[in-house]
Tab-separated table of C-alpha atoms and ligand atoms in Angstrom:
chain	number	residue	atom	x	y	z
A	1	MET	CA	0.116	0.138	-0.019
A	2	THR	CA	1.607	3.307	-1.032
A	3	PRO	CA	1.070	5.819	1.749
A	4	THR	CA	-1.423	8.637	1.086
A	5	SER	CA	-0.315	12.261	2.101
A	6	GLN	CA	-2.702	14.542	3.933
A	7	PRO	CA	-2.983	17.983	2.768
A	8	SER	CA	-1.084	20.764	4.939
A	9	PRO	CA	-3.495	22.917	7.236
A	10	ASP	CA	-3.267	26.062	5.066
A	11	THR	CA	-4.005	24.102	2.347
A	12	VAL	CA	-7.151	22.629	3.508
A	13	ALA	CA	-7.704	26.770	4.831
A	14	ARG	CA	-7.523	28.113	0.826
A	15	SER	CA	-9.988	25.485	-0.106
A	16	GLN	CA	-12.299	26.680	2.697
A	17	LEU	CA	-12.210	30.152	1.570
A	18	ALA	CA	-12.985	29.262	-1.817
A	19	GLY	CA	-15.379	31.989	-3.334
A	20	GLN	CA	-15.817	33.859	0.415
A	21	PRO	CA	-15.112	37.514	0.945
A	22	LEU	CA	-12.294	36.901	3.274
A	23	LEU	CA	-9.901	40.375	3.013
A	24	ARG	CA	-6.712	39.140	4.432
A	25	VAL	CA	-5.256	36.039	6.448
A	26	ILE	CA	-3.984	36.870	9.209
A	27	TYR	CA	-3.117	33.683	11.475
A	28	SER	CA	-2.235	30.852	8.921
A	29	ALA	CA	-3.724	27.606	9.989
A	30	ALA	CA	-0.078	26.387	10.677
A	31	ALA	CA	0.611	29.729	13.049
A	32	ILE	CA	-2.370	28.884	15.304
A	33	GLN	CA	-1.393	24.945	15.760
A	34	LYS	CA	1.950	26.165	16.874
A	35	ARG	CA	0.510	28.720	19.056
A	36	VAL	CA	-2.041	26.266	20.452
A	37	SER	CA	0.527	23.431	21.124
A	38	GLU	CA	2.783	26.021	23.274
A	39	LEU	CA	-0.223	27.167	25.342
A	40	GLY	CA	-1.306	23.458	26.302
A	41	ARG	CA	2.053	23.269	27.523
A	42	GLU	CA	2.608	26.348	29.665
A	43	ILE	CA	-1.247	25.605	30.911
A	44	ALA	CA	-0.324	22.013	31.838
A	45	ALA	CA	3.084	23.097	34.023
A	46	ALA	CA	1.279	26.030	35.737
A	47	TYR	CA	-0.780	23.967	38.148
A	48	PRO	CA	0.906	21.406	40.668
A	49	PRO	CA	-0.019	17.664	39.834
A	50	GLU	CA	-2.768	17.349	42.570
A	51	ALA	CA	-4.979	20.269	41.373
A	52	ASP	CA	-8.390	19.143	40.208
A	53	VAL	CA	-7.884	21.237	36.519
A	54	LEU	CA	-11.501	22.407	35.032
A	55	VAL	CA	-11.096	23.558	31.574
A	56	LEU	CA	-14.415	25.838	30.833
A	57	ALA	CA	-15.023	26.747	27.278
A	58	LEU	CA	-16.903	30.038	26.833
A	59	MET	CA	-19.117	29.083	23.977
A	60	LYS	CA	-19.534	29.313	20.815
A	61	GLY	CA	-16.698	31.170	19.990
A	62	SER	CA	-14.177	29.215	21.372
A	63	PHE	CA	-15.191	25.962	20.297
A	64	ILE	CA	-12.319	25.217	17.901
A	65	PHE	CA	-9.606	27.082	19.771
A	66	VAL	CA	-10.547	24.589	23.054
A	67	ALA	CA	-10.947	21.329	21.339
A	68	ASP	CA	-7.369	21.719	19.925
A	69	LEU	CA	-5.912	23.129	23.073
A	70	VAL	CA	-7.202	20.504	25.467
A	71	ARG	CA	-5.646	17.999	23.240
A	72	LYS	CA	-2.247	19.939	23.676
A	73	ILE	CA	-2.848	20.147	27.337
A	74	PRO	CA	-0.244	17.157	28.851
A	75	ARG	CA	-1.882	16.684	32.342
A	76	PRO	CA	-5.106	15.324	33.761
A	77	ILE	CA	-8.097	18.003	33.409
A	78	GLN	CA	-12.064	17.796	33.030
A	79	PHE	CA	-13.965	19.837	30.756
A	80	ASP	CA	-16.956	21.993	30.392
A	81	PHE	CA	-18.446	24.742	28.855
A	82	ILE	CA	-20.430	27.922	29.284
A	83	ALA	CA	-22.814	30.145	26.916
A	84	ALA	CA	-22.693	33.717	26.890
A	85	GLY	CA	-23.332	36.098	24.050
A	86	SER	CA	-22.870	39.967	23.720
A	87	TYR	CA	-22.975	39.879	19.593
A	88	GLY	CA	-25.872	39.633	17.783
A	89	ASP	CA	-25.621	39.624	13.602
A	90	GLN	CA	-23.713	42.856	14.141
A	91	ARG	CA	-20.096	44.193	13.991
A	92	SER	CA	-20.263	45.900	17.012
A	93	SER	CA	-21.062	45.065	20.992
A	94	SER	CA	-24.627	45.592	22.314
A	95	GLY	CA	-23.025	45.815	25.335
A	96	GLU	CA	-24.445	43.715	27.237
A	97	VAL	CA	-23.546	40.054	28.298
A	98	LYS	CA	-26.289	37.382	28.385
A	99	LEU	CA	-25.450	34.458	30.554
A	100	LEU	CA	-27.115	31.596	28.274
A	101	TYR	CA	-25.508	28.244	30.015
A	102	MET	CA	-23.686	27.792	33.077
A	103	PRO	CA	-22.595	24.394	34.132
A	104	GLU	CA	-24.281	22.190	37.306
A	105	LYS	CA	-20.945	20.473	37.825
A	106	SER	CA	-19.462	22.240	41.163
A	107	LEU	CA	-16.655	24.309	40.991
A	108	ALA	CA	-15.588	24.852	44.649
A	109	GLY	CA	-11.859	24.312	45.365
A	110	ARG	CA	-10.862	23.484	41.698
A	111	SER	CA	-8.293	25.154	39.146
A	112	VAL	CA	-10.826	26.905	36.436
A	113	VAL	CA	-9.493	27.614	33.586
A	114	LEU	CA	-11.662	29.541	31.270
A	115	VAL	CA	-11.079	29.601	27.437
A	116	GLU	CA	-12.142	32.779	25.700
A	117	ASP	CA	-11.849	33.021	21.642
A	118	ILE	CA	-11.197	36.810	21.900
A	119	VAL	CA	-11.085	39.798	24.557
A	120	ASP	CA	-12.041	42.738	22.848
A	121	SER	CA	-13.928	45.491	25.479
A	122	GLY	CA	-12.996	43.083	28.294
A	123	LEU	CA	-16.709	43.500	29.163
A	124	THR	CA	-17.825	39.714	28.757
A	125	ILE	CA	-15.064	38.338	31.024
A	126	GLU	CA	-15.476	41.493	33.555
A	127	ARG	CA	-19.105	40.510	33.702
A	128	LEU	CA	-18.661	36.539	33.749
A	129	THR	CA	-15.771	36.427	36.398
A	130	PRO	CA	-17.639	37.511	39.244
A	131	LEU	CA	-20.208	34.785	38.576
A	132	LEU	CA	-17.742	32.137	38.308
A	133	ARG	CA	-15.627	33.031	41.410
A	134	ALA	CA	-18.968	33.227	43.186
A	135	ARG	CA	-19.018	29.178	42.923
A	136	GLY	CA	-15.700	29.021	45.095
A	137	PRO	CA	-12.648	27.853	42.214
A	138	ALA	CA	-9.431	27.746	44.207
A	139	ARG	CA	-8.258	29.883	41.233
A	140	LEU	CA	-9.756	31.277	38.059
A	141	ASP	CA	-7.388	31.539	35.061
A	142	ILE	CA	-8.073	32.882	31.718
A	143	CYS	CA	-7.166	31.794	28.265
A	144	ALA	CA	-7.658	33.915	25.218
A	145	LEU	CA	-6.148	33.166	21.842
A	146	LEU	CA	-6.711	36.803	20.578
A	147	HIS	CA	-6.428	39.896	22.729
A	148	LYS	CA	-6.859	43.412	20.993
A	149	ARG	CA	-4.897	45.068	24.157
A	150	ARG	CA	-7.634	47.476	24.733
A	151	PRO	CA	-6.106	49.806	27.808
A	152	GLY	CA	-7.999	49.775	30.977
A	153	LEU	CA	-9.641	46.608	31.426
A	154	ALA	CA	-10.526	45.281	34.715
A	155	GLU	CA	-9.626	41.828	33.991
A	156	GLU	CA	-6.458	40.214	32.332
A	157	PRO	CA	-6.409	36.846	30.361
A	158	ARG	CA	-3.285	34.876	32.203
A	159	TRP	CA	-2.535	33.509	28.944
A	160	VAL	CA	-2.859	34.897	25.435
A	161	GLY	CA	-2.372	33.326	22.094
A	162	PHE	CA	-1.854	36.413	19.562
A	163	ASP	CA	-2.154	40.293	20.423
A	164	ALA	CA	-5.000	40.880	17.820
A	165	PRO	CA	-5.090	43.795	15.391
A	166	ASP	CA	-8.204	46.142	15.750
A	167	GLU	CA	-10.360	44.562	13.021
A	168	TYR	CA	-13.079	42.545	12.704
A	169	LEU	CA	-11.648	38.861	12.783
A	170	VAL	CA	-13.297	35.544	11.680
A	171	GLY	CA	-12.173	32.078	10.957
A	172	TYR	CA	-11.095	29.321	13.889
A	173	GLY	CA	-14.874	29.445	15.692
A	174	LEU	CA	-14.923	33.240	15.274
A	175	ASP	CA	-18.043	34.471	13.126
A	176	TYR	CA	-19.564	36.902	11.597
A	177	ALA	CA	-23.538	36.701	11.176
A	178	GLU	CA	-22.304	32.750	11.772
A	179	GLU	CA	-20.750	32.511	8.788
A	180	PHE	CA	-16.449	31.744	8.990
A	181	ARG	CA	-16.476	29.520	12.146
A	182	HIS	CA	-15.095	26.684	10.296
A	183	LEU	CA	-11.940	28.229	8.837
A	184	SER	CA	-8.663	26.651	9.673
A	185	CYS	CA	-7.187	30.056	9.989
A	186	ILE	CA	-7.816	33.762	11.473
A	187	GLY	CA	-8.408	36.721	8.789
A	188	SER	CA	-10.056	39.538	8.275
A	189	ILE	CA	-13.281	40.567	6.492
B	201	5GP	P1	-15.911	41.683	24.577
B	201	5GP	O1	-16.579	41.567	25.659
B	201	5GP	O2	-14.380	41.377	25.099
B	201	5GP	O3	-16.081	43.159	24.113
B	201	5GP	O4	-15.638	40.830	23.536
B	201	5GP	C1	-15.689	39.509	23.328
B	201	5GP	C2	-16.742	38.794	22.343
B	201	5GP	O5	-16.791	39.722	21.609
B	201	5GP	C3	-15.920	37.542	21.813
B	201	5GP	O6	-15.917	36.342	22.532
B	201	5GP	C4	-16.175	37.544	20.623
B	201	5GP	O7	-17.409	36.344	20.353
B	201	5GP	C5	-16.829	38.998	19.924
B	201	5GP	N1	-15.610	39.622	19.740
B	201	5GP	C6	-14.614	40.425	19.844
B	201	5GP	N2	-13.982	41.072	18.886
B	201	5GP	C7	-14.284	40.202	17.880
B	201	5GP	C8	-14.098	40.163	16.425
B	201	5GP	O8	-13.136	40.286	16.263
B	201	5GP	N3	-14.220	38.999	15.660
B	201	5GP	C9	-15.335	38.208	16.102
B	201	5GP	N4	-15.978	37.772	15.043
B	201	5GP	N5	-15.676	38.729	17.261
B	201	5GP	C10	-15.695	39.631	18.222
């Protein structure tokens, strides 16, 4: 049998983009995979072996990032998700954060890693972290794939994948009106 060669992540990303109005690829699929592997190792190294680590993914935007990230964390963890929304089909924030789903599992005494796709105004994490802290975790750390680095944020992520430009980004879980989430790369529209 002859071995079949797999297409590279960037080849897949290009085919996913066919005919779609993406202006510019900002983070290639390969660059994202490399950074996600680094983040996974850093997260694993940050907690003592006895820590009860719960990775909590903020839906929907983090779904692809967190699926890749948890597979790169070389230590025991548990997983759940939380759903909140501040954006409708518009490109600007409504300023309101709606909590749509909270896990039933106890957070008490656990090391919780909240995984977010992108920090923009910081309002989402500012609203969510008190709700999570009220459940008594031993620690609450935030891992964001992208950070737009606006000044004056009340809450900063412990881990950031990339400092993002001040543009509207899509792909790798991020949408515009529910489109583009499936792209393996991240681009600007
Ligand atoms: P924040 O509350 O920090 O202003 O915004 C966080 C949420 O806004 C993110 O979880 C994401 O859903 C959305 N968001 C912020 N900037 C962008 C962007 O450039 N692209 C997309 N697709 N969503 C964004």
